[in-house]
């Protein structure tokens, strides 16, 4: 292939692309360009860069050395996302998952009293199980068994999940002891800037301005230095050592009786959280169509391998990030988007002050915009068939209200099976639905809702 070969962007304009990029990522086949993919990757990175600082803070509460966790977080995000880029050619980024890191720190270590080394061992064992399930194509069977209505609900639920994350980050919704959530203080600079950023993104997108989401994020970040009290702390900083967490996991302790339930919880949440995210974002990117489904299997393998690799480096479970939907909305369609994210996570090791300068309320407008667009999937549901639409609605609603994609899937599967059974439609249900619903029911009854 000629190194100066032309690649057509979605508007029919020619753009030169290097031969190896086209050969590996097949940009022309996906109707995208190098520039679009790079912008999409930067957009995804900015929406999820918070994990670089939040993950060490949470795991630090479990007694883990925060500096080493910071390095482990950047390295596993770069490694996992890089594998996703080259092996699966998917525009999806991986990093240590929110929710599972809190379960790791506050439940397994804080409440149950296990050491963080034993908890890392549990993550390693669950990662091995996860990899085996993927290699033997059991995850593929699970995906085939997910009803069409639940697949739609996954995308919608992820949209609602993104929405509540965005509104919380912007300070537009706040916690309330009386009503759980309530309206935040709209007079704060953070809330005002987030609202202005949201309108900026929507208007620019409607006017078809390239990079609308990224422009909105950068604009709010710049404004935050003048109106939000944000402080610029420079660009470069040398990374600390990873030695205090590297290979510190205690597998023997993880295989003792008391922590086996923890392994099961890690495994189930990893399985359905990651699978749900991959399906939802891939569907949004138009990649879940005949001829492209084979890449989903590679994506499943990529995120499976990242879990136990992360435990070796010294961090909680790694998973696909719902924030990848922001990059997809920005035009990302191939692994070049993911490769951009991976490179930026590596760069974050030395530019952490600059990465930390992007406040959560600057990326919140981007996530809210994407969330709004993901809700249009609801139009594909058959609203006259309650045995399909009710489980779908339950799936979508439980995700944000329990702050867990896996919980949404659990309630959705159980509701789907129960309604089909008691309406005489049991024969319509794939056997995998009964199995998954039963596993989730067992988990809720005997293990609890963690």
Short mmCIF file of C-alpha atoms in Angstrom, two decimals, residues 35-447:
data_model
loop_
_atom_site.label_atom_id
_atom_site.label_comp_id
_atom_site.label_asym_id
_atom_site.label_seq_id
_atom_site.Cartn_x
_atom_site.Cartn_y
_atom_site.Cartn_z
CA UNK A 35 -7.55 13.54 12.60
CA UNK A 36 -11.02 12.39 13.67
CA UNK A 37 -9.59 9.40 15.54
CA UNK A 38 -6.99 11.51 17.33
CA UNK A 39 -9.58 14.07 18.42
CA UNK A 40 -11.88 11.25 19.57
CA UNK A 41 -9.04 9.68 21.58
CA UNK A 42 -8.20 12.97 23.25
CA UNK A 43 -11.89 13.47 24.04
CA UNK A 44 -12.18 10.03 25.65
CA UNK A 45 -9.00 10.57 27.65
CA UNK A 46 -10.13 13.92 29.02
CA UNK A 47 -13.48 12.48 30.13
CA UNK A 48 -11.82 9.62 32.03
CA UNK A 49 -8.51 11.17 33.14
CA UNK A 50 -10.02 11.65 36.60
CA UNK A 51 -9.32 7.97 37.31
CA UNK A 52 -5.58 8.78 37.44
CA UNK A 53 -6.19 10.74 40.63
CA UNK A 54 -9.39 9.19 42.03
CA UNK A 55 -8.19 5.57 41.95
CA UNK A 56 -5.06 6.22 44.09
CA UNK A 57 -7.20 8.21 46.52
CA UNK A 58 -9.73 5.38 46.98
CA UNK A 59 -7.20 2.55 47.14
CA UNK A 60 -5.07 4.71 49.42
CA UNK A 61 -7.90 4.44 51.95
CA UNK A 62 -7.23 0.69 51.94
CA UNK A 63 -3.63 1.37 52.99
CA UNK A 64 -2.10 1.08 49.53
CA UNK A 65 0.77 3.48 48.66
CA UNK A 66 -0.96 6.20 46.61
CA UNK A 67 2.10 7.09 44.52
CA UNK A 68 2.60 3.50 43.37
CA UNK A 69 -1.13 3.10 42.65
CA UNK A 70 -0.96 6.24 40.49
CA UNK A 71 1.75 4.62 38.35
CA UNK A 72 -0.09 1.28 38.24
CA UNK A 73 -3.29 3.05 37.14
CA UNK A 74 -1.56 4.82 34.25
CA UNK A 75 0.33 1.70 33.16
CA UNK A 76 -2.62 -0.71 33.16
CA UNK A 77 -4.85 1.85 31.40
CA UNK A 78 -2.19 2.26 28.72
CA UNK A 79 -1.55 -1.50 28.43
CA UNK A 80 -5.20 -2.58 28.38
CA UNK A 81 -6.29 0.16 26.00
CA UNK A 82 -3.30 -0.52 23.75
CA UNK A 83 -4.29 -4.19 23.48
CA UNK A 84 -7.85 -3.10 22.71
CA UNK A 85 -6.45 -0.85 19.94
CA UNK A 86 -4.21 -3.33 18.15
CA UNK A 87 -5.94 -6.64 18.86
CA UNK A 88 -9.63 -5.70 18.68
CA UNK A 89 -9.45 -2.41 16.72
CA UNK A 90 -12.16 -0.98 18.99
CA UNK A 91 -12.42 2.70 20.07
CA UNK A 92 -12.89 1.67 23.70
CA UNK A 93 -10.59 2.57 26.59
CA UNK A 94 -9.83 0.48 29.68
CA UNK A 95 -8.83 1.57 33.18
CA UNK A 96 -9.40 0.50 36.81
CA UNK A 97 -13.17 0.58 37.31
CA UNK A 98 -15.03 2.93 39.59
CA UNK A 99 -17.28 1.02 41.96
CA UNK A 100 -15.07 -2.03 42.07
CA UNK A 101 -12.23 0.06 43.52
CA UNK A 102 -14.61 1.33 46.21
CA UNK A 103 -15.77 -2.25 46.93
CA UNK A 104 -12.10 -3.27 47.12
CA UNK A 105 -11.16 -0.51 49.58
CA UNK A 106 -14.23 0.02 51.76
CA UNK A 107 -15.85 -3.43 51.84
CA UNK A 108 -13.16 -6.08 51.30
CA UNK A 109 -10.40 -4.27 53.21
CA UNK A 110 -12.38 -1.81 55.36
CA UNK A 111 -15.36 -3.93 56.51
CA UNK A 112 -14.19 -7.52 56.02
CA UNK A 113 -10.69 -6.85 57.36
CA UNK A 114 -8.63 -8.48 54.61
CA UNK A 115 -5.26 -7.02 53.70
CA UNK A 116 -4.97 -5.11 50.44
CA UNK A 117 -2.50 -7.76 49.29
CA UNK A 118 -5.18 -10.45 49.75
CA UNK A 119 -7.72 -8.26 47.96
CA UNK A 120 -5.29 -7.94 45.02
CA UNK A 121 -5.01 -11.71 45.08
CA UNK A 122 -8.79 -11.95 44.80
CA UNK A 123 -8.71 -9.62 41.80
CA UNK A 124 -6.03 -11.84 40.22
CA UNK A 125 -8.05 -15.05 40.74
CA UNK A 126 -11.23 -13.42 39.41
CA UNK A 127 -9.23 -12.17 36.43
CA UNK A 128 -8.02 -15.69 35.69
CA UNK A 129 -11.60 -16.98 35.85
CA UNK A 130 -12.68 -14.10 33.64
CA UNK A 131 -10.01 -14.95 31.08
CA UNK A 132 -10.97 -18.64 31.07
CA UNK A 133 -14.63 -17.78 30.55
CA UNK A 134 -13.63 -15.60 27.59
CA UNK A 135 -11.15 -18.07 26.05
CA UNK A 136 -13.72 -20.87 26.15
CA UNK A 137 -16.24 -18.50 24.52
CA UNK A 138 -18.67 -18.59 27.45
CA UNK A 139 -18.92 -14.79 27.31
CA UNK A 140 -19.81 -15.12 23.64
CA UNK A 141 -22.61 -17.50 24.61
CA UNK A 142 -23.83 -15.02 27.21
CA UNK A 143 -23.91 -12.22 24.65
CA UNK A 144 -25.84 -14.37 22.19
CA UNK A 145 -28.35 -15.13 24.93
CA UNK A 146 -29.02 -11.47 25.78
CA UNK A 147 -32.47 -10.55 24.42
CA UNK A 148 -32.69 -7.71 21.88
CA UNK A 149 -34.67 -5.53 24.27
CA UNK A 150 -32.03 -5.91 26.99
CA UNK A 151 -29.29 -5.04 24.49
CA UNK A 152 -31.08 -1.79 23.72
CA UNK A 153 -31.56 -1.17 27.43
CA UNK A 154 -27.83 -1.55 28.06
CA UNK A 155 -27.09 1.39 25.77
CA UNK A 156 -29.88 3.48 27.32
CA UNK A 157 -28.83 2.52 30.86
CA UNK A 158 -25.24 3.52 30.15
CA UNK A 159 -26.60 6.83 28.88
CA UNK A 160 -28.51 7.40 32.11
CA UNK A 161 -25.46 6.29 34.09
CA UNK A 162 -23.32 8.86 32.27
CA UNK A 163 -25.99 11.48 32.93
CA UNK A 164 -25.99 11.07 36.69
CA UNK A 165 -22.17 11.03 36.75
CA UNK A 166 -22.14 14.25 34.70
CA UNK A 167 -24.79 16.05 36.77
CA UNK A 168 -23.01 15.09 39.99
CA UNK A 169 -19.62 16.23 38.65
CA UNK A 170 -21.14 19.55 37.58
CA UNK A 171 -22.72 20.11 41.00
CA UNK A 172 -26.18 20.30 39.42
CA UNK A 173 -27.41 17.39 41.52
CA UNK A 174 -26.28 16.79 45.09
CA UNK A 175 -26.84 14.25 47.85
CA UNK A 176 -29.80 14.69 50.17
CA UNK A 177 -30.56 12.68 53.34
CA UNK A 178 -34.29 13.22 52.79
CA UNK A 179 -34.67 12.58 49.05
CA UNK A 180 -31.34 10.88 48.19
CA UNK A 181 -30.69 13.43 45.41
CA UNK A 182 -31.65 17.06 45.11
CA UNK A 183 -30.79 20.17 43.13
CA UNK A 184 -27.29 21.45 43.77
CA UNK A 185 -26.17 25.05 44.18
CA UNK A 186 -26.56 26.54 40.70
CA UNK A 187 -24.81 29.76 41.75
CA UNK A 188 -21.39 28.15 41.98
CA UNK A 189 -18.89 28.90 39.19
CA UNK A 190 -18.57 25.16 38.58
CA UNK A 191 -22.28 24.68 37.84
CA UNK A 192 -22.47 27.81 35.68
CA UNK A 193 -19.40 26.85 33.64
CA UNK A 194 -20.71 23.30 33.19
CA UNK A 195 -24.06 24.59 31.89
CA UNK A 196 -22.34 27.00 29.50
CA UNK A 197 -20.03 24.19 28.35
CA UNK A 198 -23.02 21.93 27.67
CA UNK A 199 -24.77 24.53 25.51
CA UNK A 200 -21.49 25.21 23.70
CA UNK A 201 -21.10 21.53 22.79
CA UNK A 202 -24.71 21.12 21.64
CA UNK A 203 -24.63 24.28 19.50
CA UNK A 204 -21.26 23.47 17.93
CA UNK A 205 -22.35 19.90 17.21
CA UNK A 206 -25.59 21.13 15.59
CA UNK A 207 -23.52 23.50 13.43
CA UNK A 208 -21.34 20.49 12.52
CA UNK A 209 -18.16 22.03 13.90
CA UNK A 210 -15.45 19.31 14.01
CA UNK A 211 -14.28 18.45 17.54
CA UNK A 212 -17.31 20.08 19.21
CA UNK A 213 -17.02 17.95 22.37
CA UNK A 214 -13.29 18.57 22.74
CA UNK A 215 -13.74 22.31 22.17
CA UNK A 216 -16.33 22.39 24.97
CA UNK A 217 -14.04 20.58 27.41
CA UNK A 218 -11.06 22.82 26.64
CA UNK A 219 -13.18 25.99 26.81
CA UNK A 220 -14.53 25.18 30.28
CA UNK A 221 -11.04 24.19 31.48
CA UNK A 222 -9.57 27.51 30.32
CA UNK A 223 -12.47 29.43 31.89
CA UNK A 224 -11.96 27.52 35.17
CA UNK A 225 -8.61 29.26 35.68
CA UNK A 226 -10.32 32.65 35.58
CA UNK A 227 -13.69 31.97 37.22
CA UNK A 228 -13.55 28.57 38.94
CA UNK A 229 -10.53 28.97 41.20
CA UNK A 230 -8.58 26.35 39.26
CA UNK A 231 -4.82 26.53 39.73
CA UNK A 232 -2.22 25.76 37.07
CA UNK A 233 0.52 23.67 38.66
CA UNK A 234 2.82 23.26 35.68
CA UNK A 235 3.17 20.57 33.06
CA UNK A 236 5.78 17.99 34.03
CA UNK A 237 6.48 15.85 37.11
CA UNK A 238 8.63 12.74 37.45
CA UNK A 239 6.64 9.54 38.16
CA UNK A 240 7.18 7.77 41.50
CA UNK A 241 8.22 4.12 41.88
CA UNK A 242 5.73 1.29 41.35
CA UNK A 243 7.76 -1.10 43.54
CA UNK A 244 5.51 -0.86 46.67
CA UNK A 245 2.56 -2.45 44.79
CA UNK A 246 4.22 -4.41 41.96
CA UNK A 247 3.73 -8.18 42.47
CA UNK A 248 2.58 -7.61 46.06
CA UNK A 249 -0.65 -9.64 45.67
CA UNK A 250 -1.27 -12.52 48.09
CA UNK A 251 -2.91 -15.30 46.06
CA UNK A 252 -2.74 -17.84 48.88
CA UNK A 253 -4.77 -15.58 51.18
CA UNK A 254 -7.25 -14.98 48.36
CA UNK A 255 -7.99 -18.70 48.11
CA UNK A 256 -9.00 -19.07 51.76
CA UNK A 257 -12.66 -19.67 52.52
CA UNK A 258 -13.56 -16.24 53.81
CA UNK A 259 -12.64 -14.41 50.64
CA UNK A 260 -14.12 -16.80 48.08
CA UNK A 261 -17.35 -14.79 48.11
CA UNK A 262 -15.32 -11.70 47.30
CA UNK A 263 -13.82 -13.44 44.27
CA UNK A 264 -17.32 -14.34 43.07
CA UNK A 265 -18.50 -10.75 43.45
CA UNK A 266 -15.46 -9.42 41.57
CA UNK A 267 -16.01 -12.00 38.84
CA UNK A 268 -19.74 -11.33 38.35
CA UNK A 269 -19.39 -7.55 38.35
CA UNK A 270 -16.39 -7.69 36.00
CA UNK A 271 -18.22 -10.08 33.70
CA UNK A 272 -21.42 -8.10 33.30
CA UNK A 273 -20.09 -4.60 33.83
CA UNK A 274 -17.43 -4.97 31.14
CA UNK A 275 -19.64 -6.97 28.80
CA UNK A 276 -22.47 -4.45 29.14
CA UNK A 277 -20.17 -1.50 28.55
CA UNK A 278 -18.51 -3.08 25.53
CA UNK A 279 -21.86 -3.94 23.97
CA UNK A 280 -23.39 -0.55 24.71
CA UNK A 281 -20.52 1.52 23.36
CA UNK A 282 -19.89 -0.80 20.39
CA UNK A 283 -23.57 -0.61 19.47
CA UNK A 284 -23.38 3.19 19.65
CA UNK A 285 -20.40 3.09 17.26
CA UNK A 286 -22.29 0.85 14.83
CA UNK A 287 -19.90 -2.04 15.38
CA UNK A 288 -22.44 -4.67 16.48
CA UNK A 289 -23.50 -5.59 12.97
CA UNK A 290 -22.95 -8.76 10.90
CA UNK A 291 -19.37 -8.90 9.69
CA UNK A 292 -17.97 -6.95 12.63
CA UNK A 293 -19.13 -9.10 15.56
CA UNK A 294 -15.92 -11.13 15.47
CA UNK A 295 -14.03 -8.10 16.77
CA UNK A 296 -16.25 -8.05 19.86
CA UNK A 297 -14.76 -11.41 20.88
CA UNK A 298 -11.27 -9.90 20.63
CA UNK A 299 -12.41 -6.91 22.68
CA UNK A 300 -13.72 -9.27 25.35
CA UNK A 301 -10.34 -11.01 25.47
CA UNK A 302 -8.49 -7.69 25.71
CA UNK A 303 -10.40 -6.51 28.76
CA UNK A 304 -10.17 -9.98 30.35
CA UNK A 305 -6.38 -9.96 30.18
CA UNK A 306 -6.19 -6.46 31.62
CA UNK A 307 -7.78 -7.52 34.93
CA UNK A 308 -5.12 -9.92 36.14
CA UNK A 309 -2.36 -7.77 34.61
CA UNK A 310 -3.66 -4.88 36.72
CA UNK A 311 -3.57 -7.00 39.87
CA UNK A 312 0.11 -7.75 39.19
CA UNK A 313 0.88 -4.06 38.81
CA UNK A 314 -1.10 -3.19 41.93
CA UNK A 315 -4.61 -1.94 41.25
CA UNK A 316 -8.20 -3.11 41.48
CA UNK A 317 -10.15 -4.59 38.56
CA UNK A 318 -9.67 -3.00 35.13
CA UNK A 319 -12.70 -2.65 32.89
CA UNK A 320 -14.05 -0.98 29.75
CA UNK A 321 -15.02 2.64 30.39
CA UNK A 322 -18.45 4.04 29.61
CA UNK A 323 -16.76 7.40 28.97
CA UNK A 324 -15.53 5.84 25.71
CA UNK A 325 -18.96 6.80 24.38
CA UNK A 326 -17.78 10.43 24.35
CA UNK A 327 -14.99 9.54 21.93
CA UNK A 328 -17.40 7.51 19.81
CA UNK A 329 -19.72 10.52 19.62
CA UNK A 330 -16.71 12.59 18.54
CA UNK A 331 -16.28 10.23 15.58
CA UNK A 332 -14.01 7.50 16.95
CA UNK A 333 -14.61 4.20 15.16
CA UNK A 334 -11.33 2.27 15.27
CA UNK A 335 -8.47 1.25 17.51
CA UNK A 336 -6.60 4.43 16.60
CA UNK A 337 -8.90 6.21 19.04
CA UNK A 338 -7.94 3.70 21.74
CA UNK A 339 -4.25 3.94 20.84
CA UNK A 340 -4.42 7.71 21.32
CA UNK A 341 -5.91 7.17 24.78
CA UNK A 342 -3.19 4.63 25.62
CA UNK A 343 -0.41 7.02 24.61
CA UNK A 344 -1.97 9.82 26.66
CA UNK A 345 -2.14 7.58 29.75
CA UNK A 346 1.56 6.85 29.34
CA UNK A 347 2.23 10.55 28.92
CA UNK A 348 0.21 11.20 32.08
CA UNK A 349 3.04 9.57 34.04
CA UNK A 350 5.11 12.69 33.43
CA UNK A 351 2.42 15.31 32.72
CA UNK A 352 0.20 14.56 35.69
CA UNK A 353 -0.01 18.26 36.73
CA UNK A 354 -1.39 19.17 33.31
CA UNK A 355 -3.81 16.21 33.20
CA UNK A 356 -5.00 17.13 36.68
CA UNK A 357 -5.79 20.65 35.55
CA UNK A 358 -8.95 19.45 33.76
CA UNK A 359 -11.69 19.63 36.42
CA UNK A 360 -14.58 17.17 36.57
CA UNK A 361 -17.09 19.90 35.76
CA UNK A 362 -15.25 20.52 32.45
CA UNK A 363 -15.83 16.97 31.21
CA UNK A 364 -19.35 16.78 32.70
CA UNK A 365 -20.98 18.69 29.77
CA UNK A 366 -19.47 16.21 27.30
CA UNK A 367 -20.80 13.22 29.22
CA UNK A 368 -24.26 14.77 29.57
CA UNK A 369 -24.40 15.52 25.85
CA UNK A 370 -23.49 11.92 24.99
CA UNK A 371 -26.00 10.66 27.56
CA UNK A 372 -28.82 12.60 25.94
CA UNK A 373 -28.02 11.15 22.53
CA UNK A 374 -27.86 7.58 23.83
CA UNK A 375 -31.47 7.76 24.99
CA UNK A 376 -32.73 7.70 21.41
CA UNK A 377 -32.19 3.92 21.42
CA UNK A 378 -35.48 3.73 23.35
CA UNK A 379 -37.37 4.23 20.07
CA UNK A 380 -36.31 0.74 18.98
CA UNK A 381 -38.29 -0.94 21.75
CA UNK A 382 -41.69 -2.48 21.03
CA UNK A 383 -43.73 -0.57 23.61
CA UNK A 384 -46.77 -2.78 23.08
CA UNK A 385 -44.97 -5.87 24.40
CA UNK A 386 -44.66 -5.38 28.14
CA UNK A 387 -42.70 -8.61 28.70
CA UNK A 388 -39.93 -7.04 26.62
CA UNK A 389 -40.18 -3.36 27.46
CA UNK A 390 -40.56 -3.68 31.25
CA UNK A 391 -37.33 -5.68 31.74
CA UNK A 392 -35.61 -3.20 29.41
CA UNK A 393 -36.87 -0.25 31.44
CA UNK A 394 -35.83 -1.93 34.70
CA UNK A 395 -32.35 -2.58 33.29
CA UNK A 396 -31.91 1.03 32.20
CA UNK A 397 -33.26 2.56 35.42
CA UNK A 398 -31.40 0.38 37.91
CA UNK A 399 -27.99 1.17 36.37
CA UNK A 400 -27.89 4.85 37.41
CA UNK A 401 -29.91 4.43 40.61
CA UNK A 402 -27.58 1.75 42.00
CA UNK A 403 -24.51 3.22 40.31
CA UNK A 404 -23.76 -0.15 38.71
CA UNK A 405 -24.11 -1.50 35.17
CA UNK A 406 -23.93 -5.05 36.53
CA UNK A 407 -26.86 -4.45 38.92
CA UNK A 408 -28.96 -3.13 36.05
CA UNK A 409 -28.27 -6.26 34.04
CA UNK A 410 -29.02 -8.45 37.05
CA UNK A 411 -32.45 -6.93 37.67
CA UNK A 412 -33.17 -6.92 33.94
CA UNK A 413 -32.40 -10.61 33.48
CA UNK A 414 -34.40 -11.65 36.53
CA UNK A 415 -37.38 -9.50 35.52
CA UNK A 416 -37.27 -10.80 31.95
CA UNK A 417 -37.24 -14.45 33.06
CA UNK A 418 -40.01 -14.00 35.65
CA UNK A 419 -42.37 -12.13 33.29
CA UNK A 420 -41.89 -14.61 30.46
CA UNK A 421 -42.46 -17.53 32.86
CA UNK A 422 -45.71 -16.21 34.33
CA UNK A 423 -47.16 -15.06 31.01
CA UNK A 424 -46.74 -18.45 29.35
CA UNK A 425 -43.86 -17.32 27.12
CA UNK A 426 -41.10 -19.39 28.70
CA UNK A 427 -40.27 -21.04 25.37
CA UNK A 428 -39.24 -17.66 23.97
CA UNK A 429 -36.45 -17.37 26.55
CA UNK A 430 -32.91 -18.39 25.65
CA UNK A 431 -31.51 -20.93 28.12
CA UNK A 432 -28.68 -18.54 28.95
CA UNK A 433 -31.21 -16.05 30.37
CA UNK A 434 -32.41 -18.66 32.89
CA UNK A 435 -28.83 -19.47 33.86
CA UNK A 436 -27.73 -15.83 34.27
CA UNK A 437 -30.94 -14.90 36.09
CA UNK A 438 -30.43 -17.81 38.47
CA UNK A 439 -26.81 -16.87 39.17
CA UNK A 440 -27.79 -13.27 39.96
CA UNK A 441 -30.65 -14.44 42.18
CA UNK A 442 -28.23 -16.67 44.08
CA UNK A 443 -25.83 -13.76 44.46
CA UNK A 444 -28.48 -11.42 45.86
CA UNK A 445 -29.90 -14.02 48.27
CA UNK A 446 -26.71 -15.59 49.62
CA UNK A 447 -24.00 -12.96 49.09
#
